[in-house]
């Protein structure tokens, strides 16, 4: 299940220990610290189709949910969130972006 792991929005190491989430209205991927939402909270919220209140790295106060597969692959990351984490702005979750880079180049 390696590919599933690589496109995940979960706060794994490749995602800089942040959830990469979207709000109902704003379509960028924002970085919510792993400690802000437990995996149990996220699973319950997804099951109930609820949004979770949390504060991403950029400080925007909204309610968040897991992005769909295509969002994880292609949505633009919030620039202030990326700056707060010290990573380059780009598209998709950092884990997904890393998986697309050819390690031999
Ligand atoms: Zn943000």
mmCIF file with all atom_site columns, C-alpha atoms and ligand atoms in Angstrom:
data_model
loop_
_atom_site.group_PDB
_atom_site.id
_atom_site.type_symbol
_atom_site.label_atom_id
_atom_site.label_alt_id
_atom_site.label_comp_id
_atom_site.label_asym_id
_atom_site.label_entity_id
_atom_site.label_seq_id
_atom_site.pdbx_PDB_ins_code
_atom_site.Cartn_x
_atom_site.Cartn_y
_atom_site.Cartn_z
_atom_site.occupancy
_atom_site.B_iso_or_equiv
_atom_site.pdbx_formal_charge
_atom_site.auth_seq_id
_atom_site.auth_comp_id
_atom_site.auth_asym_id
_atom_site.auth_atom_id
_atom_site.pdbx_PDB_model_num
ATOM   1   C  CA  . UNK A 1 1   ? 0.000   0.000  0.000   1.00 0.00 ? 1   UNK A CA  1
ATOM   2   C  CA  . UNK A 1 2   ? 2.938   2.285  -0.551  1.00 0.00 ? 2   UNK A CA  1
ATOM   3   C  CA  . UNK A 1 3   ? 1.124   4.549  -3.008  1.00 0.00 ? 3   UNK A CA  1
ATOM   4   C  CA  . UNK A 1 4   ? -1.721  5.123  -0.604  1.00 0.00 ? 4   UNK A CA  1
ATOM   5   C  CA  . UNK A 1 5   ? 0.803   6.206  1.986   1.00 0.00 ? 5   UNK A CA  1
ATOM   6   C  CA  . UNK A 1 6   ? 2.537   8.570  -0.404  1.00 0.00 ? 6   UNK A CA  1
ATOM   7   C  CA  . UNK A 1 7   ? -0.568  10.522 -1.354  1.00 0.00 ? 7   UNK A CA  1
ATOM   8   C  CA  . UNK A 1 8   ? -1.848  10.681 2.195   1.00 0.00 ? 8   UNK A CA  1
ATOM   9   C  CA  . UNK A 1 9   ? -2.875  13.897 3.893   1.00 0.00 ? 9   UNK A CA  1
ATOM   10  C  CA  . UNK A 1 10  ? -2.071  12.344 7.284   1.00 0.00 ? 10  UNK A CA  1
ATOM   11  C  CA  . UNK A 1 11  ? 0.650   13.909 9.470   1.00 0.00 ? 11  UNK A CA  1
ATOM   12  C  CA  . UNK A 1 12  ? 3.419   11.493 8.555   1.00 0.00 ? 12  UNK A CA  1
ATOM   13  C  CA  . UNK A 1 13  ? 7.061   12.496 8.456   1.00 0.00 ? 13  UNK A CA  1
ATOM   14  C  CA  . UNK A 1 14  ? 6.946   13.189 4.702   1.00 0.00 ? 14  UNK A CA  1
ATOM   15  C  CA  . UNK A 1 15  ? 4.147   15.662 5.390   1.00 0.00 ? 15  UNK A CA  1
ATOM   16  C  CA  . UNK A 1 16  ? 6.283   17.450 7.985   1.00 0.00 ? 16  UNK A CA  1
ATOM   17  C  CA  . UNK A 1 17  ? 4.060   16.055 10.763  1.00 0.00 ? 17  UNK A CA  1
ATOM   18  C  CA  . UNK A 1 18  ? 1.127   18.148 9.629   1.00 0.00 ? 18  UNK A CA  1
ATOM   19  C  CA  . UNK A 1 19  ? -2.296  17.268 8.333   1.00 0.00 ? 19  UNK A CA  1
ATOM   20  C  CA  . UNK A 1 20  ? -2.833  18.808 4.903   1.00 0.00 ? 20  UNK A CA  1
ATOM   21  C  CA  . UNK A 1 21  ? -6.479  19.824 4.938   1.00 0.00 ? 21  UNK A CA  1
ATOM   22  C  CA  . UNK A 1 22  ? -9.010  21.904 3.082   1.00 0.00 ? 22  UNK A CA  1
ATOM   23  C  CA  . UNK A 1 23  ? -11.843 23.943 4.500   1.00 0.00 ? 23  UNK A CA  1
ATOM   24  C  CA  . UNK A 1 24  ? -15.298 23.829 3.016   1.00 0.00 ? 24  UNK A CA  1
ATOM   25  C  CA  . UNK A 1 25  ? -14.753 26.981 1.028   1.00 0.00 ? 25  UNK A CA  1
ATOM   26  C  CA  . UNK A 1 26  ? -11.037 27.671 0.669   1.00 0.00 ? 26  UNK A CA  1
ATOM   27  C  CA  . UNK A 1 27  ? -9.429  25.270 -1.676  1.00 0.00 ? 27  UNK A CA  1
ATOM   28  C  CA  . UNK A 1 28  ? -5.790  25.450 -0.754  1.00 0.00 ? 28  UNK A CA  1
ATOM   29  C  CA  . UNK A 1 29  ? -4.144  22.763 1.281   1.00 0.00 ? 29  UNK A CA  1
ATOM   30  C  CA  . UNK A 1 30  ? -3.314  24.071 4.730   1.00 0.00 ? 30  UNK A CA  1
ATOM   31  C  CA  . UNK A 1 31  ? -0.929  22.533 7.243   1.00 0.00 ? 31  UNK A CA  1
ATOM   32  C  CA  . UNK A 1 32  ? -2.577  21.680 10.568  1.00 0.00 ? 32  UNK A CA  1
ATOM   33  C  CA  . UNK A 1 33  ? -0.154  20.435 13.245  1.00 0.00 ? 33  UNK A CA  1
ATOM   34  C  CA  . UNK A 1 34  ? -0.445  16.718 14.025  1.00 0.00 ? 34  UNK A CA  1
ATOM   35  C  CA  . UNK A 1 35  ? -1.102  17.484 17.690  1.00 0.00 ? 35  UNK A CA  1
ATOM   36  C  CA  . UNK A 1 36  ? -4.175  19.584 16.835  1.00 0.00 ? 36  UNK A CA  1
ATOM   37  C  CA  . UNK A 1 37  ? -6.253  16.673 15.566  1.00 0.00 ? 37  UNK A CA  1
ATOM   38  C  CA  . UNK A 1 38  ? -5.991  13.062 16.695  1.00 0.00 ? 38  UNK A CA  1
ATOM   39  C  CA  . UNK A 1 39  ? -6.414  10.288 14.120  1.00 0.00 ? 39  UNK A CA  1
ATOM   40  C  CA  . UNK A 1 40  ? -9.544  9.225  16.042  1.00 0.00 ? 40  UNK A CA  1
ATOM   41  C  CA  . UNK A 1 41  ? -11.015 12.712 15.803  1.00 0.00 ? 41  UNK A CA  1
ATOM   42  C  CA  . UNK A 1 42  ? -10.295 12.799 12.089  1.00 0.00 ? 42  UNK A CA  1
ATOM   43  C  CA  . UNK A 1 43  ? -11.787 9.359  11.469  1.00 0.00 ? 43  UNK A CA  1
ATOM   44  C  CA  . UNK A 1 44  ? -14.962 10.269 13.344  1.00 0.00 ? 44  UNK A CA  1
ATOM   45  C  CA  . UNK A 1 45  ? -15.247 13.596 11.552  1.00 0.00 ? 45  UNK A CA  1
ATOM   46  C  CA  . UNK A 1 46  ? -14.859 11.938 8.153   1.00 0.00 ? 46  UNK A CA  1
ATOM   47  C  CA  . UNK A 1 47  ? -17.405 9.261  9.066   1.00 0.00 ? 47  UNK A CA  1
ATOM   48  C  CA  . UNK A 1 48  ? -19.877 11.925 10.165  1.00 0.00 ? 48  UNK A CA  1
ATOM   49  C  CA  . UNK A 1 49  ? -19.024 14.288 7.272   1.00 0.00 ? 49  UNK A CA  1
ATOM   50  C  CA  . UNK A 1 50  ? -18.188 17.017 9.769   1.00 0.00 ? 50  UNK A CA  1
ATOM   51  C  CA  . UNK A 1 51  ? -15.523 19.701 9.558   1.00 0.00 ? 51  UNK A CA  1
ATOM   52  C  CA  . UNK A 1 52  ? -13.009 20.021 12.395  1.00 0.00 ? 52  UNK A CA  1
ATOM   53  C  CA  . UNK A 1 53  ? -12.053 23.381 13.880  1.00 0.00 ? 53  UNK A CA  1
ATOM   54  C  CA  . UNK A 1 54  ? -8.274  23.762 14.064  1.00 0.00 ? 54  UNK A CA  1
ATOM   55  C  CA  . UNK A 1 55  ? -5.563  26.315 13.516  1.00 0.00 ? 55  UNK A CA  1
ATOM   56  C  CA  . UNK A 1 56  ? -3.189  25.684 10.622  1.00 0.00 ? 56  UNK A CA  1
ATOM   57  C  CA  . UNK A 1 57  ? 0.345   27.033 10.467  1.00 0.00 ? 57  UNK A CA  1
ATOM   58  C  CA  . UNK A 1 58  ? -0.831  30.225 8.716   1.00 0.00 ? 58  UNK A CA  1
ATOM   59  C  CA  . UNK A 1 59  ? -3.270  30.973 11.541  1.00 0.00 ? 59  UNK A CA  1
ATOM   60  C  CA  . UNK A 1 60  ? -6.436  30.993 9.447   1.00 0.00 ? 60  UNK A CA  1
ATOM   61  C  CA  . UNK A 1 61  ? -9.308  29.980 11.721  1.00 0.00 ? 61  UNK A CA  1
ATOM   62  C  CA  . UNK A 1 62  ? -11.648 27.722 9.823   1.00 0.00 ? 62  UNK A CA  1
ATOM   63  C  CA  . UNK A 1 63  ? -13.048 24.237 9.941   1.00 0.00 ? 63  UNK A CA  1
ATOM   64  C  CA  . UNK A 1 64  ? -11.194 21.563 8.076   1.00 0.00 ? 64  UNK A CA  1
ATOM   65  C  CA  . UNK A 1 65  ? -11.613 18.244 6.425   1.00 0.00 ? 65  UNK A CA  1
ATOM   66  C  CA  . UNK A 1 66  ? -9.577  15.705 4.534   1.00 0.00 ? 66  UNK A CA  1
ATOM   67  C  CA  . UNK A 1 67  ? -9.024  16.618 0.900   1.00 0.00 ? 67  UNK A CA  1
ATOM   68  C  CA  . UNK A 1 68  ? -10.108 14.183 -1.772  1.00 0.00 ? 68  UNK A CA  1
ATOM   69  C  CA  . UNK A 1 69  ? -7.539  12.256 -3.764  1.00 0.00 ? 69  UNK A CA  1
ATOM   70  C  CA  . UNK A 1 70  ? -7.256  14.802 -6.552  1.00 0.00 ? 70  UNK A CA  1
ATOM   71  C  CA  . UNK A 1 71  ? -6.868  17.621 -4.073  1.00 0.00 ? 71  UNK A CA  1
ATOM   72  C  CA  . UNK A 1 72  ? -4.049  15.749 -2.367  1.00 0.00 ? 72  UNK A CA  1
ATOM   73  C  CA  . UNK A 1 73  ? -2.386  15.406 -5.741  1.00 0.00 ? 73  UNK A CA  1
ATOM   74  C  CA  . UNK A 1 74  ? -3.014  18.764 -7.262  1.00 0.00 ? 74  UNK A CA  1
ATOM   75  C  CA  . UNK A 1 75  ? -4.260  21.528 -5.013  1.00 0.00 ? 75  UNK A CA  1
ATOM   76  C  CA  . UNK A 1 76  ? -1.922  24.384 -4.366  1.00 0.00 ? 76  UNK A CA  1
ATOM   77  C  CA  . UNK A 1 77  ? -0.475  24.534 -0.866  1.00 0.00 ? 77  UNK A CA  1
ATOM   78  C  CA  . UNK A 1 78  ? -1.139  27.601 1.256   1.00 0.00 ? 78  UNK A CA  1
ATOM   79  C  CA  . UNK A 1 79  ? 1.940   29.807 0.886   1.00 0.00 ? 79  UNK A CA  1
ATOM   80  C  CA  . UNK A 1 80  ? 1.953   31.172 4.481   1.00 0.00 ? 80  UNK A CA  1
ATOM   81  C  CA  . UNK A 1 81  ? 1.633   27.591 5.781   1.00 0.00 ? 81  UNK A CA  1
ATOM   82  C  CA  . UNK A 1 82  ? 4.616   26.544 3.665   1.00 0.00 ? 82  UNK A CA  1
ATOM   83  C  CA  . UNK A 1 83  ? 6.613   29.539 4.854   1.00 0.00 ? 83  UNK A CA  1
ATOM   84  C  CA  . UNK A 1 84  ? 5.792   28.700 8.475   1.00 0.00 ? 84  UNK A CA  1
ATOM   85  C  CA  . UNK A 1 85  ? 7.055   25.158 7.917   1.00 0.00 ? 85  UNK A CA  1
ATOM   86  C  CA  . UNK A 1 86  ? 10.087  26.278 5.938   1.00 0.00 ? 86  UNK A CA  1
ATOM   87  C  CA  . UNK A 1 87  ? 9.151   24.350 2.814   1.00 0.00 ? 87  UNK A CA  1
ATOM   88  C  CA  . UNK A 1 88  ? 8.647   25.404 -0.777  1.00 0.00 ? 88  UNK A CA  1
ATOM   89  C  CA  . UNK A 1 89  ? 5.127   26.281 -1.899  1.00 0.00 ? 89  UNK A CA  1
ATOM   90  C  CA  . UNK A 1 90  ? 3.835   23.865 -4.487  1.00 0.00 ? 90  UNK A CA  1
ATOM   91  C  CA  . UNK A 1 91  ? 1.039   21.525 -5.415  1.00 0.00 ? 91  UNK A CA  1
ATOM   92  C  CA  . UNK A 1 92  ? -0.349  18.561 -3.543  1.00 0.00 ? 92  UNK A CA  1
ATOM   93  C  CA  . UNK A 1 93  ? 0.762   17.254 -0.171  1.00 0.00 ? 93  UNK A CA  1
ATOM   94  C  CA  . UNK A 1 94  ? 4.511   17.336 0.478   1.00 0.00 ? 94  UNK A CA  1
ATOM   95  C  CA  . UNK A 1 95  ? 4.462   13.517 0.659   1.00 0.00 ? 95  UNK A CA  1
ATOM   96  C  CA  . UNK A 1 96  ? 2.949   13.323 -2.789  1.00 0.00 ? 96  UNK A CA  1
ATOM   97  C  CA  . UNK A 1 97  ? 5.337   15.865 -4.208  1.00 0.00 ? 97  UNK A CA  1
ATOM   98  C  CA  . UNK A 1 98  ? 8.342   14.010 -2.765  1.00 0.00 ? 98  UNK A CA  1
ATOM   99  C  CA  . UNK A 1 99  ? 7.104   10.761 -4.299  1.00 0.00 ? 99  UNK A CA  1
ATOM   100 C  CA  . UNK A 1 100 ? 7.114   12.308 -7.758  1.00 0.00 ? 100 UNK A CA  1
ATOM   101 C  CA  . UNK A 1 101 ? 10.698  13.483 -7.597  1.00 0.00 ? 101 UNK A CA  1
ATOM   102 C  CA  . UNK A 1 102 ? 13.154  11.186 -9.241  1.00 0.00 ? 102 UNK A CA  1
ATOM   103 C  CA  . UNK A 1 103 ? 15.742  10.352 -6.563  1.00 0.00 ? 103 UNK A CA  1
ATOM   104 C  CA  . UNK A 1 104 ? 18.442  9.789  -9.191  1.00 0.00 ? 104 UNK A CA  1
ATOM   105 C  CA  . UNK A 1 105 ? 18.368  13.358 -10.506 1.00 0.00 ? 105 UNK A CA  1
HETATM 106 ZN ZN1 . LIG B 2 .   ? -2.522  28.018 5.477   1.00 0.00 ? 1   LIG B ZN1 1
#
